[in-house]
mmCIF file of C-alpha atoms in Angstrom:
data_model
loop_
_atom_site.group_PDB
_atom_site.id
_atom_site.type_symbol
_atom_site.label_atom_id
_atom_site.label_comp_id
_atom_site.label_asym_id
_atom_site.label_seq_id
_atom_site.Cartn_x
_atom_site.Cartn_y
_atom_site.Cartn_z
ATOM 1 C CA MET J 1 62.344 121.852 82.583
ATOM 2 C CA GLU J 2 65.500 122.309 82.530
ATOM 3 C CA ALA J 3 65.221 125.667 84.078
ATOM 4 C CA LEU J 4 63.368 124.478 86.503
ATOM 5 C CA ALA J 5 66.046 121.972 87.441
ATOM 6 C CA ALA J 6 68.847 124.648 87.279
ATOM 7 C CA ARG J 7 67.004 126.842 89.495
ATOM 8 C CA SER J 8 65.993 124.879 91.983
ATOM 9 C CA SER J 9 67.806 121.698 94.435
ATOM 10 C CA LEU J 10 66.691 119.304 91.487
ATOM 11 C CA ALA J 11 70.318 120.066 89.669
ATOM 12 C CA GLY J 12 71.614 116.228 89.016
ATOM 13 C CA CYS J 13 68.296 114.985 88.919
ATOM 14 C CA ARG J 14 66.042 113.392 85.949
ATOM 15 C CA LEU J 15 62.886 115.054 85.231
ATOM 16 C CA SER J 16 59.837 113.515 83.147
ATOM 17 C CA LEU J 17 56.845 114.987 82.340
ATOM 18 C CA SER J 18 53.869 112.585 81.552
ATOM 19 C CA ALA J 19 50.279 114.145 80.176
ATOM 20 C CA THR J 20 47.011 112.346 79.936
ATOM 21 C CA THR J 21 45.026 113.017 76.583
ATOM 22 C CA LYS J 22 41.746 111.524 77.297
ATOM 23 C CA ALA J 23 39.001 113.084 75.957
ATOM 24 C CA SER J 24 36.569 113.303 78.287
ATOM 25 C CA ALA J 25 38.767 113.890 81.327
ATOM 26 C CA PRO J 26 40.310 116.932 81.839
ATOM 27 C CA GLN J 27 44.157 116.921 80.865
ATOM 28 C CA ARG J 28 46.455 116.201 83.815
ATOM 29 C CA VAL J 29 50.466 116.542 83.558
ATOM 30 C CA ALA J 30 52.964 114.302 86.076
ATOM 31 C CA LEU J 31 55.746 115.627 87.278
ATOM 32 C CA THR J 32 58.305 112.654 88.021
ATOM 33 C CA VAL J 33 61.720 113.124 89.804
ATOM 34 C CA GLU J 34 64.222 110.749 89.883
ATOM 35 C CA SER J 35 67.575 111.067 91.757
ATOM 36 C CA LYS J 36 70.921 110.586 90.342
ATOM 37 C CA THR J 37 73.089 107.999 92.530
ATOM 38 C CA LEU J 38 76.676 108.456 92.013
ATOM 39 C CA THR J 39 79.044 105.423 91.659
ATOM 40 C CA ARG J 40 81.651 104.824 93.781
ATOM 41 C CA THR J 41 84.582 106.470 91.715
ATOM 42 C CA GLU J 42 82.234 109.178 90.988
ATOM 43 C CA ARG J 43 81.886 110.363 94.915
ATOM 44 C CA ASN J 44 85.563 109.546 95.093
ATOM 45 C CA ARG J 45 86.654 112.505 92.388
ATOM 46 C CA ALA J 46 84.136 115.027 93.563
ATOM 47 C CA ARG J 47 85.285 114.610 97.058
ATOM 48 C CA HIS J 48 89.377 114.926 95.407
ATOM 49 C CA LYS J 49 87.961 118.107 93.438
ATOM 50 C CA ALA J 50 86.624 119.323 96.929
ATOM 51 C CA ILE J 51 89.890 118.747 98.804
ATOM 52 C CA ARG J 52 91.865 120.007 95.909
ATOM 53 C CA ASN J 53 90.353 123.047 95.894
ATOM 54 C CA LYS J 54 91.752 124.130 99.218
ATOM 55 C CA ILE J 55 95.330 122.051 99.015
ATOM 56 C CA LYS J 56 97.894 123.143 97.036
ATOM 57 C CA GLY J 57 101.520 121.878 96.772
ATOM 58 C CA THR J 58 103.914 125.247 96.486
ATOM 59 C CA THR J 59 108.065 124.878 95.997
ATOM 60 C CA GLU J 60 108.198 124.885 99.525
ATOM 61 C CA ARG J 61 105.982 122.734 100.638
ATOM 62 C CA PRO J 62 104.791 119.964 97.978
ATOM 63 C CA ARG J 63 102.159 117.959 97.945
ATOM 64 C CA LEU J 64 101.751 114.224 98.706
ATOM 65 C CA ALA J 65 99.212 113.107 96.662
ATOM 66 C CA VAL J 66 97.715 109.291 97.237
ATOM 67 C CA PHE J 67 95.750 106.916 95.077
ATOM 68 C CA ARG J 68 94.847 103.627 96.164
ATOM 69 C CA SER J 69 93.510 101.053 93.546
ATOM 70 C CA ASN J 70 92.557 97.444 94.378
ATOM 71 C CA ASN J 71 96.274 95.696 93.662
ATOM 72 C CA HIS J 72 98.450 98.938 94.395
ATOM 73 C CA ILE J 73 98.864 102.144 96.121
ATOM 74 C CA HIS J 74 100.631 104.894 94.548
ATOM 75 C CA ALA J 75 101.799 108.082 95.886
ATOM 76 C CA GLN J 76 103.609 111.102 94.535
ATOM 77 C CA VAL J 77 104.945 114.411 96.142
ATOM 78 C CA ILE J 78 103.944 117.251 93.591
ATOM 79 C CA ASP J 79 104.881 120.964 93.179
ATOM 80 C CA ASP J 80 101.744 122.368 91.893
ATOM 81 C CA SER J 81 103.142 125.893 91.291
ATOM 82 C CA ALA J 82 105.907 124.382 89.040
ATOM 83 C CA GLY J 83 103.272 121.334 87.950
ATOM 84 C CA HIS J 84 106.158 119.131 88.255
ATOM 85 C CA THR J 85 106.624 115.339 90.075
ATOM 86 C CA LEU J 86 109.252 115.851 92.821
ATOM 87 C CA ALA J 87 109.043 112.135 93.766
ATOM 88 C CA ALA J 88 106.885 109.198 92.843
ATOM 89 C CA LEU J 89 106.729 105.689 94.289
ATOM 90 C CA SER J 90 104.424 102.692 93.931
ATOM 91 C CA THR J 91 103.499 98.979 94.541
ATOM 92 C CA VAL J 92 104.043 98.968 90.962
ATOM 93 C CA ASN J 93 107.681 99.726 91.103
ATOM 94 C CA PRO J 94 109.725 96.342 90.263
ATOM 95 C CA ALA J 95 112.594 97.103 93.102
ATOM 96 C CA LEU J 96 109.691 97.706 95.693
ATOM 97 C CA ARG J 97 107.297 94.857 94.135
ATOM 98 C CA GLU J 98 110.095 91.964 95.007
ATOM 99 C CA GLU J 99 110.268 92.499 98.675
ATOM 100 C CA LEU J 100 106.268 92.803 98.788
ATOM 101 C CA ALA J 101 103.742 89.389 99.060
ATOM 102 C CA SER J 102 101.186 91.861 97.909
ATOM 103 C CA GLY J 103 100.485 95.448 96.752
ATOM 104 C CA ALA J 104 97.067 95.736 98.015
ATOM 105 C CA ASN J 105 97.556 95.592 101.705
ATOM 106 C CA LYS J 106 98.638 97.820 104.581
ATOM 107 C CA GLU J 107 102.824 96.496 104.743
ATOM 108 C CA ALA J 108 103.081 97.489 101.044
ATOM 109 C CA ALA J 109 101.577 101.077 101.821
ATOM 110 C CA GLU J 110 103.893 101.394 104.689
ATOM 111 C CA ALA J 111 107.131 100.457 102.625
ATOM 112 C CA VAL J 112 105.610 102.946 99.857
ATOM 113 C CA GLY J 113 105.664 105.444 102.560
ATOM 114 C CA LYS J 114 108.909 104.558 104.272
ATOM 115 C CA LYS J 115 110.750 104.746 100.976
ATOM 116 C CA LEU J 116 109.318 107.799 99.108
ATOM 117 C CA ALA J 117 110.085 109.770 102.967
ATOM 118 C CA SER J 118 113.496 108.604 102.201
ATOM 119 C CA MET J 119 113.672 109.672 99.015
ATOM 120 C CA CYS J 120 112.277 113.075 99.748
ATOM 121 C CA LEU J 121 114.762 113.979 102.237
ATOM 122 C CA GLU J 122 118.037 112.656 99.698
ATOM 123 C CA ARG J 123 116.341 115.690 97.471
ATOM 124 C CA GLY J 124 115.971 117.864 100.353
ATOM 125 C CA ILE J 125 112.218 117.747 100.868
ATOM 126 C CA ASP J 126 111.035 117.580 104.508
ATOM 127 C CA THR J 127 107.778 119.010 104.489
ATOM 128 C CA VAL J 128 104.526 118.059 102.588
ATOM 129 C CA VAL J 129 100.954 118.882 102.419
ATOM 130 C CA PHE J 130 99.224 115.635 102.538
ATOM 131 C CA ASP J 131 96.805 114.976 99.945
ATOM 132 C CA ARG J 132 94.524 111.769 100.769
ATOM 133 C CA GLY J 133 92.689 111.983 96.872
ATOM 134 C CA GLY J 134 89.169 111.509 98.047
ATOM 135 C CA PHE J 135 90.164 108.413 99.848
ATOM 136 C CA GLN J 136 89.492 107.903 103.564
ATOM 137 C CA TYR J 137 92.088 108.478 106.074
ATOM 138 C CA HIS J 138 91.686 104.950 107.290
ATOM 139 C CA GLY J 139 93.464 101.573 106.245
ATOM 140 C CA ARG J 140 96.351 101.610 103.730
ATOM 141 C CA VAL J 141 96.106 105.651 103.044
ATOM 142 C CA LYS J 142 96.712 106.159 106.992
ATOM 143 C CA ALA J 143 99.654 103.309 107.067
ATOM 144 C CA LEU J 144 101.147 105.247 104.119
ATOM 145 C CA ALA J 145 100.824 108.391 105.948
ATOM 146 C CA GLU J 146 102.091 107.179 108.958
ATOM 147 C CA ALA J 147 105.117 105.315 107.395
ATOM 148 C CA ALA J 148 105.891 108.564 105.888
ATOM 149 C CA ARG J 149 105.877 110.866 109.181
ATOM 150 C CA GLU J 150 108.359 107.890 110.722
ATOM 151 C CA GLY J 151 110.576 108.320 107.573
ATOM 152 C CA GLY J 152 111.066 112.116 108.223
ATOM 153 C CA LEU J 153 108.702 113.724 106.459
ATOM 154 C CA VAL J 154 106.394 116.314 108.577
ATOM 155 C CA PHE J 155 102.550 117.242 107.703
#
């Protein structure tokens, strides 16, 4: 049965067989197919994996990766060729947290974007590749990206 699922478009589905065993009737076999539904986190991870197959940060043009949780937003500039984080900032940062009423709104995302852009420019980084991390380019992710552009980063 696993071979059937692997060969067909049933990969990722749960298959189950049931058979009738009445002596007077011919034997019948029923195949039940249940689709696997993904959680929001699993969908985001799959989307982020697909994005990461296309986007790579280099020394000349590192990757600006964004992670959005319910309460905070995190951004980091990563050189994937060396495996190093060049700059990172989030609303968890104590200095930034004092300025903000909440870490889960557009104003907080804009503050993170502007401050991260200034940190990058101080370190000689002016062009990046934007990695939205599987999240929609909307709301807080978009606000962070636009603030980073206003701060001087090019992407």
